[in-house]
Structure formats: structure tokens, C-alpha cells
Short mmCIF file of C-alpha atoms and ligand atoms in Angstrom, two decimals:
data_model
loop_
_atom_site.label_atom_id
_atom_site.label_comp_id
_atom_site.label_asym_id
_atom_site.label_seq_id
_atom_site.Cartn_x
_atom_site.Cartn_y
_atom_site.Cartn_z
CA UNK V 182 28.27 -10.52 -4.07
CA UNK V 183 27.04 -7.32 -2.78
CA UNK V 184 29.14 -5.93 0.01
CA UNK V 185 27.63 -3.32 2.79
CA UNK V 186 30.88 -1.44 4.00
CA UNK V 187 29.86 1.58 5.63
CA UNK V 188 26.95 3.74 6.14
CA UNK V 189 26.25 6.44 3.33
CA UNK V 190 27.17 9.73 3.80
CA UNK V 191 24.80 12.69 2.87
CA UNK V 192 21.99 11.88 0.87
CA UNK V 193 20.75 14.40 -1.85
CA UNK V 194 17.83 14.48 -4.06
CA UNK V 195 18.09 14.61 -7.79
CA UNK V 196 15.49 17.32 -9.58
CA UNK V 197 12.51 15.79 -11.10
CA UNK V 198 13.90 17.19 -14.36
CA UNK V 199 17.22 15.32 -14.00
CA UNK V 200 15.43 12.25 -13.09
CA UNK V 201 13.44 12.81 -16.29
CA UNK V 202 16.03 13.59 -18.32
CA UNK V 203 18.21 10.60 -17.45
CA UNK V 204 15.34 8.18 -18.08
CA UNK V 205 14.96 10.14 -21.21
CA UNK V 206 19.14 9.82 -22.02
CA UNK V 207 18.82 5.91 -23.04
CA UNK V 208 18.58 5.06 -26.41
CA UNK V 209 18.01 2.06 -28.58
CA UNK V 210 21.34 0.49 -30.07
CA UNK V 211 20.79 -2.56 -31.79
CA UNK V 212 23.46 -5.17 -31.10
CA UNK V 213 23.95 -4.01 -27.69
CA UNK V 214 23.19 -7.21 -25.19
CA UNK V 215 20.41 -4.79 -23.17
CA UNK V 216 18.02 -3.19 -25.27
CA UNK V 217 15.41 -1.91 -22.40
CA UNK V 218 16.77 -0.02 -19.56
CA UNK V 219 16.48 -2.29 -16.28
CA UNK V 220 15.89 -0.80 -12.71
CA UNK V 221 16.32 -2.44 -9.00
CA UNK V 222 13.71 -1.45 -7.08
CA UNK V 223 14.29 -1.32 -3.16
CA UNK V 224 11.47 -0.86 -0.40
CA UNK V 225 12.00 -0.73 2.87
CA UNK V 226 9.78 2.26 4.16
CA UNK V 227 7.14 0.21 6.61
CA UNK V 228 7.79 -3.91 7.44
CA UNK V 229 8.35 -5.11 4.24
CA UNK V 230 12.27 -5.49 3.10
CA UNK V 231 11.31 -6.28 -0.35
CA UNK V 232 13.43 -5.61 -3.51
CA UNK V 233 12.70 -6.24 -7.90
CA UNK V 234 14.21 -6.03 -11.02
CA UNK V 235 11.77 -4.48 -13.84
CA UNK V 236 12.92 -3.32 -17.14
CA UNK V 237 11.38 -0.89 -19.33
CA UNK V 238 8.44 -2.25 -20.58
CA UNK V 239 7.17 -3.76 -17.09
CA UNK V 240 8.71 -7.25 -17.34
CA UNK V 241 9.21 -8.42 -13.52
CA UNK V 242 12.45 -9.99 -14.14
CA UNK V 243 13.62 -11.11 -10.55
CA UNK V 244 11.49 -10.33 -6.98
CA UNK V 245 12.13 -11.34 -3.85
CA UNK V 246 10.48 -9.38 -0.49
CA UNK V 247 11.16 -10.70 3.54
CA UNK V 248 7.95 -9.45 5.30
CA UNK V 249 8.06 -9.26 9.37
CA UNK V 250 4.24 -9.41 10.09
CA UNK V 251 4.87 -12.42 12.10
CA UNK V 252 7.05 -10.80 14.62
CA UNK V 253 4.86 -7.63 14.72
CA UNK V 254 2.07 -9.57 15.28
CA UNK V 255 3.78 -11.22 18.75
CA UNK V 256 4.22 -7.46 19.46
CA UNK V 257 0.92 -5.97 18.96
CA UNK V 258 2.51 -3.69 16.38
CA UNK V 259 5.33 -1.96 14.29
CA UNK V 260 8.40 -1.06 17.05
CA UNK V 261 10.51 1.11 14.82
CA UNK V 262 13.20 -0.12 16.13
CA UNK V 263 12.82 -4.08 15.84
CA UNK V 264 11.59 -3.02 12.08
CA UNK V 265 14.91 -1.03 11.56
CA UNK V 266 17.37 -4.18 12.51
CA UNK V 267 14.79 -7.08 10.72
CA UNK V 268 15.70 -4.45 7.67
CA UNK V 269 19.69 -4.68 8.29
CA UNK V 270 19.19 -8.22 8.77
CA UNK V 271 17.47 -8.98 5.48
CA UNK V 272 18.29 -6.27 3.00
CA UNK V 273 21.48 -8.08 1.21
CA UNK V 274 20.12 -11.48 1.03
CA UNK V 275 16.26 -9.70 -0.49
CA UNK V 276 18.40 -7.45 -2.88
CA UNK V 277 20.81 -10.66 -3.57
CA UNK V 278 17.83 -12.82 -4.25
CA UNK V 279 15.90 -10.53 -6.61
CA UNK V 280 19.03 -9.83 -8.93
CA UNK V 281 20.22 -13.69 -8.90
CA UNK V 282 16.08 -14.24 -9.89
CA UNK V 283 16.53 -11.91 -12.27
CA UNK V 284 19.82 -13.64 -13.70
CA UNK V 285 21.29 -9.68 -14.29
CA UNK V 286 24.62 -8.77 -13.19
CA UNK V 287 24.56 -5.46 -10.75
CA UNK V 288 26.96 -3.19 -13.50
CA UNK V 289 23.64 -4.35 -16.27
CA UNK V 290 21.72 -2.76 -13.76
CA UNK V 291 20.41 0.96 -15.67
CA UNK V 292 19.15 2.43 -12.32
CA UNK V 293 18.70 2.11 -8.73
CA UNK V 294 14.95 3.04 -7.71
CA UNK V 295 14.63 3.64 -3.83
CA UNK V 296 11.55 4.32 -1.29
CA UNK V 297 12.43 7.76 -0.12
CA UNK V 298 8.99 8.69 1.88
CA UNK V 299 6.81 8.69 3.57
CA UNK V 300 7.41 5.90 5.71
CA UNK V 301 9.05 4.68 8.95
CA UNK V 302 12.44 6.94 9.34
CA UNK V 303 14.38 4.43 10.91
CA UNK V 304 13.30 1.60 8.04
CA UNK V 305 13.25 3.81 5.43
CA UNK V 306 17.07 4.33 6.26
CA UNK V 307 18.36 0.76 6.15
CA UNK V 308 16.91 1.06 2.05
CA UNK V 309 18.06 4.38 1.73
CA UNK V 310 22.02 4.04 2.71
CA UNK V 311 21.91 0.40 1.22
CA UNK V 312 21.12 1.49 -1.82
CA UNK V 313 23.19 4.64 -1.69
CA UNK V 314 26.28 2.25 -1.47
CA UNK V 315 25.41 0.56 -3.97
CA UNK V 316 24.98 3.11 -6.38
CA UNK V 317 28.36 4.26 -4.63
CA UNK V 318 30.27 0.61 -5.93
CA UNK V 319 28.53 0.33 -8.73
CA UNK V 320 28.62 4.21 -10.02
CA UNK V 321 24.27 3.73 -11.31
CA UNK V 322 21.77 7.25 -10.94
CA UNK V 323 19.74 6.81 -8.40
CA UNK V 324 15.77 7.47 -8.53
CA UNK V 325 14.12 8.61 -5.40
CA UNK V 326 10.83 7.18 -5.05
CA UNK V 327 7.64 8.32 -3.54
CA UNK V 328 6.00 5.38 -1.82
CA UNK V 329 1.91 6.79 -2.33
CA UNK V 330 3.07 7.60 -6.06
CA UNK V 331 4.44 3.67 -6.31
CA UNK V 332 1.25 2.82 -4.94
CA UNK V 333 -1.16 4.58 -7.42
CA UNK V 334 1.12 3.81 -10.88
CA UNK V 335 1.81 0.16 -10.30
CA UNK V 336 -2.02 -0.24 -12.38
CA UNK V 337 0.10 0.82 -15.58
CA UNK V 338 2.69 -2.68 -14.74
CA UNK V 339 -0.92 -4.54 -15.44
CA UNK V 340 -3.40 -2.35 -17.01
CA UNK V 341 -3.01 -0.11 -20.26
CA UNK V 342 -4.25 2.84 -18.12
CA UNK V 343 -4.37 6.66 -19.57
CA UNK V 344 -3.96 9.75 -17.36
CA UNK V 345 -5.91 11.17 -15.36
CA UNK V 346 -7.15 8.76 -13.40
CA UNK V 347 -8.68 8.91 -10.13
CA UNK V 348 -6.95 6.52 -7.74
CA UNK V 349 -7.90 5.53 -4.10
CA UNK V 350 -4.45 4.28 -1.71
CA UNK V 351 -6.14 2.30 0.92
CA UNK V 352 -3.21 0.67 3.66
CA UNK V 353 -2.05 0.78 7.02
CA UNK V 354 0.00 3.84 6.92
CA UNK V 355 -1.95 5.70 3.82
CA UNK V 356 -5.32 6.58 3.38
CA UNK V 357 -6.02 9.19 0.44
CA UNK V 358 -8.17 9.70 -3.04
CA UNK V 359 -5.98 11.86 -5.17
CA UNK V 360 -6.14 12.37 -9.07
CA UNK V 361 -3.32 11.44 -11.14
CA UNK V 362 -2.84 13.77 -14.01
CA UNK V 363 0.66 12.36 -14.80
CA UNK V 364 3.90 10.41 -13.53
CA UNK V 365 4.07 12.68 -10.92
CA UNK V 366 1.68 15.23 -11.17
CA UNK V 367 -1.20 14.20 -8.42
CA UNK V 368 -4.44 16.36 -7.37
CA UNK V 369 -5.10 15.46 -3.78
CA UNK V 370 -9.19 15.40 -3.41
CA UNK V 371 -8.61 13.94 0.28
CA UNK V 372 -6.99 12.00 3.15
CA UNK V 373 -7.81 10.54 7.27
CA UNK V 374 -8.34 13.01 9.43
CA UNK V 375 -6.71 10.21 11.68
CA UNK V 376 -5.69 6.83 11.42
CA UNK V 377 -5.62 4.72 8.25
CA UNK V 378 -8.23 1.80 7.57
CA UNK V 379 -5.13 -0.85 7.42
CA UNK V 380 -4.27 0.97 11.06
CA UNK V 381 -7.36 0.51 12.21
CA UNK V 382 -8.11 -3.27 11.16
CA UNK V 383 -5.23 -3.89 12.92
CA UNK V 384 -6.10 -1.87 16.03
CA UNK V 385 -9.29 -3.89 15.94
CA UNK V 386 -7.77 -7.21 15.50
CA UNK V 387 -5.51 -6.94 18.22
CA UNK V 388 -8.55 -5.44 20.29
CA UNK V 389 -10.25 -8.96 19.41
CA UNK V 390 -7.21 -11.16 20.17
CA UNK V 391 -7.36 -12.39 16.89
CA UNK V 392 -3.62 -13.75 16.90
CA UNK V 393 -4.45 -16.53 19.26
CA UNK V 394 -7.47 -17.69 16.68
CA UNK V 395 -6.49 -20.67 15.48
CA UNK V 396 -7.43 -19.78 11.78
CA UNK V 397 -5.87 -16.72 11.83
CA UNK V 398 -2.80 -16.65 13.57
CA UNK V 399 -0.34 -15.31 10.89
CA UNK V 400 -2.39 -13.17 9.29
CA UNK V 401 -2.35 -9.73 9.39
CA UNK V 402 -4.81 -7.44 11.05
CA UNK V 403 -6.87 -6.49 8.06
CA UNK V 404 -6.18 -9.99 6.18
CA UNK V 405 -7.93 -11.92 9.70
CA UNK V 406 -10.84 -9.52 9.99
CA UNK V 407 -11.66 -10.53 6.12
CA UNK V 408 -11.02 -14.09 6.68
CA UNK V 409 -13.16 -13.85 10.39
CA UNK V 410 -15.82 -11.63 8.64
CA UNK V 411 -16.91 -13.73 5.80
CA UNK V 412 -18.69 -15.97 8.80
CA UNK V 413 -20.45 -12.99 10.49
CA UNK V 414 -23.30 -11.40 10.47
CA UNK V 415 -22.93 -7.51 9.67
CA UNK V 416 -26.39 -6.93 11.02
CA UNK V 417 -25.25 -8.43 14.60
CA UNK V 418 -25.16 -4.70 15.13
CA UNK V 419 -24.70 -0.83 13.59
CA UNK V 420 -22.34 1.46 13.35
CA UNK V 421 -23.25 4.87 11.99
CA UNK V 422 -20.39 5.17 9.29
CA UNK V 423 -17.77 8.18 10.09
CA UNK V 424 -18.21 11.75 8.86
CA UNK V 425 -21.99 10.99 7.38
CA UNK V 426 -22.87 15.20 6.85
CA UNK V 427 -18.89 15.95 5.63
CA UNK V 428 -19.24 17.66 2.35
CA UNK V 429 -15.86 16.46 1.66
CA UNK V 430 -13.29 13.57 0.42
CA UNK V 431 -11.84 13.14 3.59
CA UNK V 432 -11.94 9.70 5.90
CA UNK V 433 -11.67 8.88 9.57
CA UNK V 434 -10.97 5.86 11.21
CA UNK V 435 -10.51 6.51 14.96
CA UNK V 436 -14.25 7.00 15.99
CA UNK V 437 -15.22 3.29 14.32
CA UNK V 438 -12.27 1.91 16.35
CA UNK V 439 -13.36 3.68 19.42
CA UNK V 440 -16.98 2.95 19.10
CA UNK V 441 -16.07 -1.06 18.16
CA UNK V 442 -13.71 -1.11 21.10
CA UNK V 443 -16.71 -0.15 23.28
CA UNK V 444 -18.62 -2.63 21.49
CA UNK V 445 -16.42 -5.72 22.00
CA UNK V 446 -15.84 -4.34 26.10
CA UNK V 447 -19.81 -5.00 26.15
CA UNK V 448 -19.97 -7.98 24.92
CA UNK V 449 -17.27 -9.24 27.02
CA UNK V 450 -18.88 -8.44 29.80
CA UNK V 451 -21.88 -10.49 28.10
CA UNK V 452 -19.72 -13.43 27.70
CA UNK V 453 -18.49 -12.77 31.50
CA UNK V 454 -14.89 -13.17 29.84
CA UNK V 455 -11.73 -11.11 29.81
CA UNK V 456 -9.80 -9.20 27.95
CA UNK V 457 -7.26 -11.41 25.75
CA UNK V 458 -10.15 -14.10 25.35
CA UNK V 459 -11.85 -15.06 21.81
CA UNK V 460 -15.56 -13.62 21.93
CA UNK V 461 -17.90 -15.50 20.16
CA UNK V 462 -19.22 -12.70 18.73
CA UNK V 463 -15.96 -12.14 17.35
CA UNK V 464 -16.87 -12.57 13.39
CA UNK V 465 -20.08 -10.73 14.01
CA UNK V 466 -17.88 -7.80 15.03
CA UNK V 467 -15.56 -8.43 12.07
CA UNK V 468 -18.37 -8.30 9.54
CA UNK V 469 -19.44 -5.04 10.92
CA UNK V 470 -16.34 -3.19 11.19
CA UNK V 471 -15.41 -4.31 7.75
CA UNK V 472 -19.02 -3.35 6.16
CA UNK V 473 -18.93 0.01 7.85
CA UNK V 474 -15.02 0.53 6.64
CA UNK V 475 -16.35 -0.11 3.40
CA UNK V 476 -19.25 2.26 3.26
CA UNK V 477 -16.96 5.00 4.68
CA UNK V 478 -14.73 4.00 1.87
CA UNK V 479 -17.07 4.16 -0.71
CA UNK V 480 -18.79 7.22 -0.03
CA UNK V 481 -16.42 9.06 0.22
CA UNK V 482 -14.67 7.92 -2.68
CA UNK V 483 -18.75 8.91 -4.79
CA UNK V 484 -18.21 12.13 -3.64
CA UNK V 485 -14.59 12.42 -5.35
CA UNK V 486 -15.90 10.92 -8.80
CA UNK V 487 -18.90 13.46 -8.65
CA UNK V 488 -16.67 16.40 -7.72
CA UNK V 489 -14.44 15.32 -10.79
CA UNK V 490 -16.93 14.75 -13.49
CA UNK V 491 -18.56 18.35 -12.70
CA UNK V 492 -15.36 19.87 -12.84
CA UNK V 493 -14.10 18.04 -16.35
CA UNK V 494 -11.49 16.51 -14.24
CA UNK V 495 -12.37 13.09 -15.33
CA UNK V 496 -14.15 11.96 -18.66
CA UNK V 497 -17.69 11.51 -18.44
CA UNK V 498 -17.68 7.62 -19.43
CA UNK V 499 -15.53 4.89 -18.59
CA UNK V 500 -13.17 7.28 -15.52
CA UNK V 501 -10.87 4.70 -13.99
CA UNK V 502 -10.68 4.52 -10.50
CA UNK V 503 -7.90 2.57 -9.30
CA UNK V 504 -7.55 0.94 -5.80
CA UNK V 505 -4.40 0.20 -4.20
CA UNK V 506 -2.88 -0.25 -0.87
CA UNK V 507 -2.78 -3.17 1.37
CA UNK V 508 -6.48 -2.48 2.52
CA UNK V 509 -7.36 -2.86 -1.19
CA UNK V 510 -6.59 -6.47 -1.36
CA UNK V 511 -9.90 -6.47 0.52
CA UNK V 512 -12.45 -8.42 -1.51
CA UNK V 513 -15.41 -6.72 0.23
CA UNK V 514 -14.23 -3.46 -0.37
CA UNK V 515 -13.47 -4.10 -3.92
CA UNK V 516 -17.30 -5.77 -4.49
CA UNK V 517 -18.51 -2.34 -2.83
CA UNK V 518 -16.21 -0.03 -4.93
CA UNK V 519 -17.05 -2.45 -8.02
CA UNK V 520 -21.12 -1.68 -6.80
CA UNK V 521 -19.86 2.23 -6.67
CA UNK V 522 -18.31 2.36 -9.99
CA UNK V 523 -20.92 0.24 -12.23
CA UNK V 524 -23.37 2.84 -11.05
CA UNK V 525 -21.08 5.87 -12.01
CA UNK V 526 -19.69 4.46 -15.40
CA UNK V 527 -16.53 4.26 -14.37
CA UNK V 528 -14.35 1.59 -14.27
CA UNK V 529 -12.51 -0.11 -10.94
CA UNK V 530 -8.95 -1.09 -11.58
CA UNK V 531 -7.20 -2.90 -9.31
CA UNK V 532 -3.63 -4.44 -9.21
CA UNK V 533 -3.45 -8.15 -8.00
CA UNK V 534 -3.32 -8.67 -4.20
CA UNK V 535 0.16 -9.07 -3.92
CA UNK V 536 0.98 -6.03 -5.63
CA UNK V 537 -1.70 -4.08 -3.75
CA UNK V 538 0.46 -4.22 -0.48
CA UNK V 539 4.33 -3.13 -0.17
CA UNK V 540 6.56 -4.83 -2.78
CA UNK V 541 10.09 -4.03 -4.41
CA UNK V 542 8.29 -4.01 -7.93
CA UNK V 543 6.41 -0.91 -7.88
CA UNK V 544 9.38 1.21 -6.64
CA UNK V 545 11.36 -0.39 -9.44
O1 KG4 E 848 0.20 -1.41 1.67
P1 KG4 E 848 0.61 -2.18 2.88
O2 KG4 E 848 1.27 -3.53 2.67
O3 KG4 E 848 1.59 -1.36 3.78
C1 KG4 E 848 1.41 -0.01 4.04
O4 KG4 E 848 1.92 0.82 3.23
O5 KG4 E 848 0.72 0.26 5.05
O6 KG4 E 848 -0.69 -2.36 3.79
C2 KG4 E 848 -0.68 -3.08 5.00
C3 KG4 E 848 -2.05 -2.92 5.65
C4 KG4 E 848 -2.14 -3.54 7.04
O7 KG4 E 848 -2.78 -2.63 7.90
C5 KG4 E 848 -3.01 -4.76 6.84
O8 KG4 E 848 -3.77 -5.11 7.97
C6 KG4 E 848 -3.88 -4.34 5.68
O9 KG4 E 848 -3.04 -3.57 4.84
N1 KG4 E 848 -4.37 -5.49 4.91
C7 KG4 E 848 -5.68 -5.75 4.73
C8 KG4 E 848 -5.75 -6.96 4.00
N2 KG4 E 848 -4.48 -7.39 3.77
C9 KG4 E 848 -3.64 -6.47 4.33
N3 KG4 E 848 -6.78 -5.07 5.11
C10 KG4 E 848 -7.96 -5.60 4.76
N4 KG4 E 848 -8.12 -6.76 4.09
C11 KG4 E 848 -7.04 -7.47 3.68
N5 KG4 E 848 -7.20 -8.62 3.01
ZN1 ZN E 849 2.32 0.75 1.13
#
């Protein structure tokens, strides 16, 4: 049984070239019970307590993740706070679960992997000084882990995938295009002005009330506009998609939320109902927001695979473009990157769903 005694005292970050050079130090010893070096994974950095045992090669030998949408969702949002204690309250049972899954004794363990950033300060502490006492009782390195990075490599867990790559993290807290040249060596092409997409799904959703729909009541923001928007009509009205003359890679989400805000205040007014009511335009208004997301998304993304290819930054045929991030779950936005990438030769990657939004196997 794992036993949290006491908060961790001061936390400091290894060198990339001792984290390399530990991962390099294991070698192959026939006879020996282990012969891949296995990692524990730990994520806590948004509303996900989720934790995994991988070994070397990618096997996912034990999961187990506690996500607190639900309450969020009777809050109309993250409250740092209420994240950090639904963290305390879950981390030892998660971590417990996805070690007894994996059937691997903590001292087998080679390596604790942790979220470090970005992310939520007060969750990413609860993983943070959990795992620092375990590493503590059970004398393991430790391997700080960048969240965004977790994101973009978790392709290579499902997909033989070379370097470099170009890869798109799409979620609530993270919206960039960046390419990835190595494990950790990433060229950032561009990033929200603002808000995220996720963000602003969920801005929307709430906006619409969508947590008292009956059909989508537990889902999250982004996951009910999907659900709502595949019985809309996009057409019902436009929205000029954010940043049009930009010669850039950068996105913005806060003028499509303003502008759809106005939107549903009209049509309430249409409906002679209040605020906190169901419109009955309320899919129309899905399929719109989502359509206009995903132009945003693509475009911008087009601009990034030109400004690669004319720079030799990607190969000419068959560039990989991987999508990750909760927003990339999205099966509009994938059909419209898919659209985007069959007319560029390139080739969209994308990890399954459930691996696309937080989970304690891509930090292990
Ligand atoms: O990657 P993730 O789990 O956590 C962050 O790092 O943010 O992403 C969560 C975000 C939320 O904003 C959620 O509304 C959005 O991803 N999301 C979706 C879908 N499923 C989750 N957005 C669009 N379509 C979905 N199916
Ligand atoms: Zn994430």
C-alpha cells in the first residue's frame, strides 16, 4: 500500500542530459525478471487525476484516471481549488489502481514520470509532492514531464512516426502548431492569442445551458456541442472565421465566443425566453460554432504546412501532421484536417479519443 505521510519538501529539476542519460543507463541482462524498463506515469495538471504504467516499448500495462467533469460542470467551470482537493482525494486510490492493473510491485517500478507544467498550480501540486514521496519511499529517478510535449509524442505509443513532424495540440487549456524535431526539441510555428478552442466550447456550452439538455448532461463542453451539432444546420447563420488577413500560425478564440454569445442573446429574445433556458436554435448554433472552430483550425494549421515545406522543414510527400488534445477527439475537426491534409500530401495522425484528452499514459 502506498502511504502519503507528509508533503514534499523542495522540488528540483533534473537536466535534460541527466534525464537522458539515466534512460540511457539501463541495460539488457538476460535472466533478470524485468527486461524493459517500466515507468508510472502521474497527471494531475488540469481535472483529470489519472495515473499508467508503460514499459519500454509502449505496452500500457495498468491505467486507471478519476476525471471531475461532472462536478465542474454543476460549477460552470474549473475552481482551482475544488480541483486541488478532488486531486488529494483521488490520487492514492488512481495511482493504487493503475499499479495493481498493472500487477507490478512499486520497487519493479524503473521510473516515476510526473506532469510538471503547464497546468493548474494548485493541481499540478497534489501530482507533484505525491509523486515526490514516492520516489522519496521508494528511492526511483524521477522524470519531469512537460504536459504539451506528452500531448504531441503519445502518436509514437500508436503510430511508427519519424521526426520531424508537424503536430497540432488542440484542448481546453492548449492551443498551439509546433514542429517536433525530436523528444524534446519543438519549433513553435504558433499559439491563441486568447483562449483555447476546448475553453471556448465550453464557454459556449455553458452560454447555451447545455448541462440541463437531457442528452447531454455529463458531457463536457466541447464533447455536447459535437453531440448537439451533428443535428444542426451550420448554415442557420455565419460567422466570419477569426484572424481571416493574419499572415500567421496563430489562433483566437474569444471574438467567435463573443460574437456567438451575441448571437444566442438574439435569438433569445426571438424565442421571448431567458437566460438558463434551452433555445431551439440551440444545435443550429452548435453546428456553427463548431464549423467555424474548424475552419479557424484548419487554416491556420495550411499556413504552417506551407511555411514548412518552403523552408525544408518538413518532407515534401507524406509530412505527418498529428492532432492531439482534447479538442482533437472532435470528429468534425478531424474530417476537416483529414480534407486539409489529402490536399497537401501529408498525412493526419491522430491518437484514439481517449488518449487525445489528459491521461496518465502519455506522461508515463
Ligand atoms: O486535453 P484535455 O482533456 O485537457 C486539457 O489539457 O485541456 O481537453 C479538454 C477539452 C475541454 O475543453 C473539452 O470541452 C474539450 O477538450 N473536448 C472536446 C471534445 N471532447 C473534449 N472538444 C470538442 N469535441 C469533443 N468531442
Ligand atoms: Zn491536456
Amino acid at each position: 500500500m502506498l502511504i502519503l505521510n507528509k508533503t514534499a519538501g523542495v522540488f528540483l529539476k533534473p537536466s535534460k542530459r541527466k534525464v537522458y542519460e539515466f534512460l540511457r543507463s539501463f541495460n539488457f541482462h538476460p535472466g533478470t525478471l524485468f527486461l524493459h524498463k517500466i515507468v508510472l506515469g502521474i497527471e494531475t495538471s488540469c481535472d483529470d487525476t489519472a495515473a499508467a504504467v508503460v514499459d519500454e516499448t509502449g505496452n500500457v500495462l495498468g491505467e486507471a484516471i478519476h476525471c471531475q467533469t461532472e462536478v465542474h460542470l454543476k460549477t460552470g467551470g474549473i475552481v482551482p481549488a475544488v480541483a486541488q482537493q478532488l486531486h488529494r482525494d483521488n490520487i492514492q486510490r488512481i495511482v493504487q489502481e493503475a499499479l495493481s492493473a498493472s500487477r507490478i510491485s512499486p520497487s519493479d517500478l524503473s521510473a516515476i514520470a510526473t506532469t510538471i507544467k503547464p497546468g493548474l498550480a494548485l493541481s499540478l501540486g497534489v501530482g507533484l509532492s505525491f509523486s515526490l514521496q514516492l520516489v522519496g519511499q521508494l528511492k526511483k529517478p524521477f522524470i519531469p514531464i512537460h504536459h504539451m510535449e506528452a500531448h504531441a509524442l503519445t502518436i509514437r505509443l500508436t503510430n511508427k512516426v519519424e521526426f520531424p513532424f508537424l503536430v497540432l495540440l488542440i484542448s481546453g487549456g492548449h492551443c498551439l502548431l509546433a514542429l517536433v524535431q525530436g523528444v524534446s526539441d519543438f519549433l513553435l510555428l504558433g499559439k491563441s492569442l486568447d483562449i483555447a478552442p476546448g475553453d471556448m466550447l465550453d464557454k459556449v456550452a455553458r452560454r447555451l445551458s447545455l448541462i440541463k439538455h437531457p442528452e447531454c448532461s455529463t458531457m463536457s463542453g466541447g464533447k455536447a456541442i459535437e453531440h448537439l451539432a451533428k443535428q444542426g444546420n451550420r448554415f442557420h447563420f455565419d460567422i466570419k472565421p477569426p484572424l481571416h488577413r493574419a499572415k500567421n500560425c496563430d489562433f483566437s478564440f474569444t471574438g467567435l465566443q463573443q460574437v456567438t454569445n451575441k448571437r444566442i442573446m438574439k435569438k433569445e429574445k426571438e424565442e421571448g425566453i431567458e437566460e438558463g433556458q434551452i433555445l431551439s436554435s440551440a444545435a443550429d448554433i452548435a453546428a456553427t460554432v463548431q464549423h467555424t472552430m474548424a475552419c479557424h483550425i484548419v487554416k491556420r494549421t495550411h499556413r504552417a504546412i506551407l511555411f514548412c515545406k518552403q523552408r525544408d522543414l518538413l518532407p515534401q510527400n507524406n509530412a505527418v501532421l498529428v492532432a492531439s488534445g482534447g479538442v482533437a477527439s472532435n470528429f468534425y475537426v478531424r474530417r476537416a484536417l483529414e480534407i486539409l491534409t489529402n490536399a497537401t500530401q501529408c498525412t493526419l495522425l491522430c491518437p484514439p479519443p481517449r488518449l487525445c484528452t489528459d491521461n496518465g499514459i502519455m506522461i508515463a
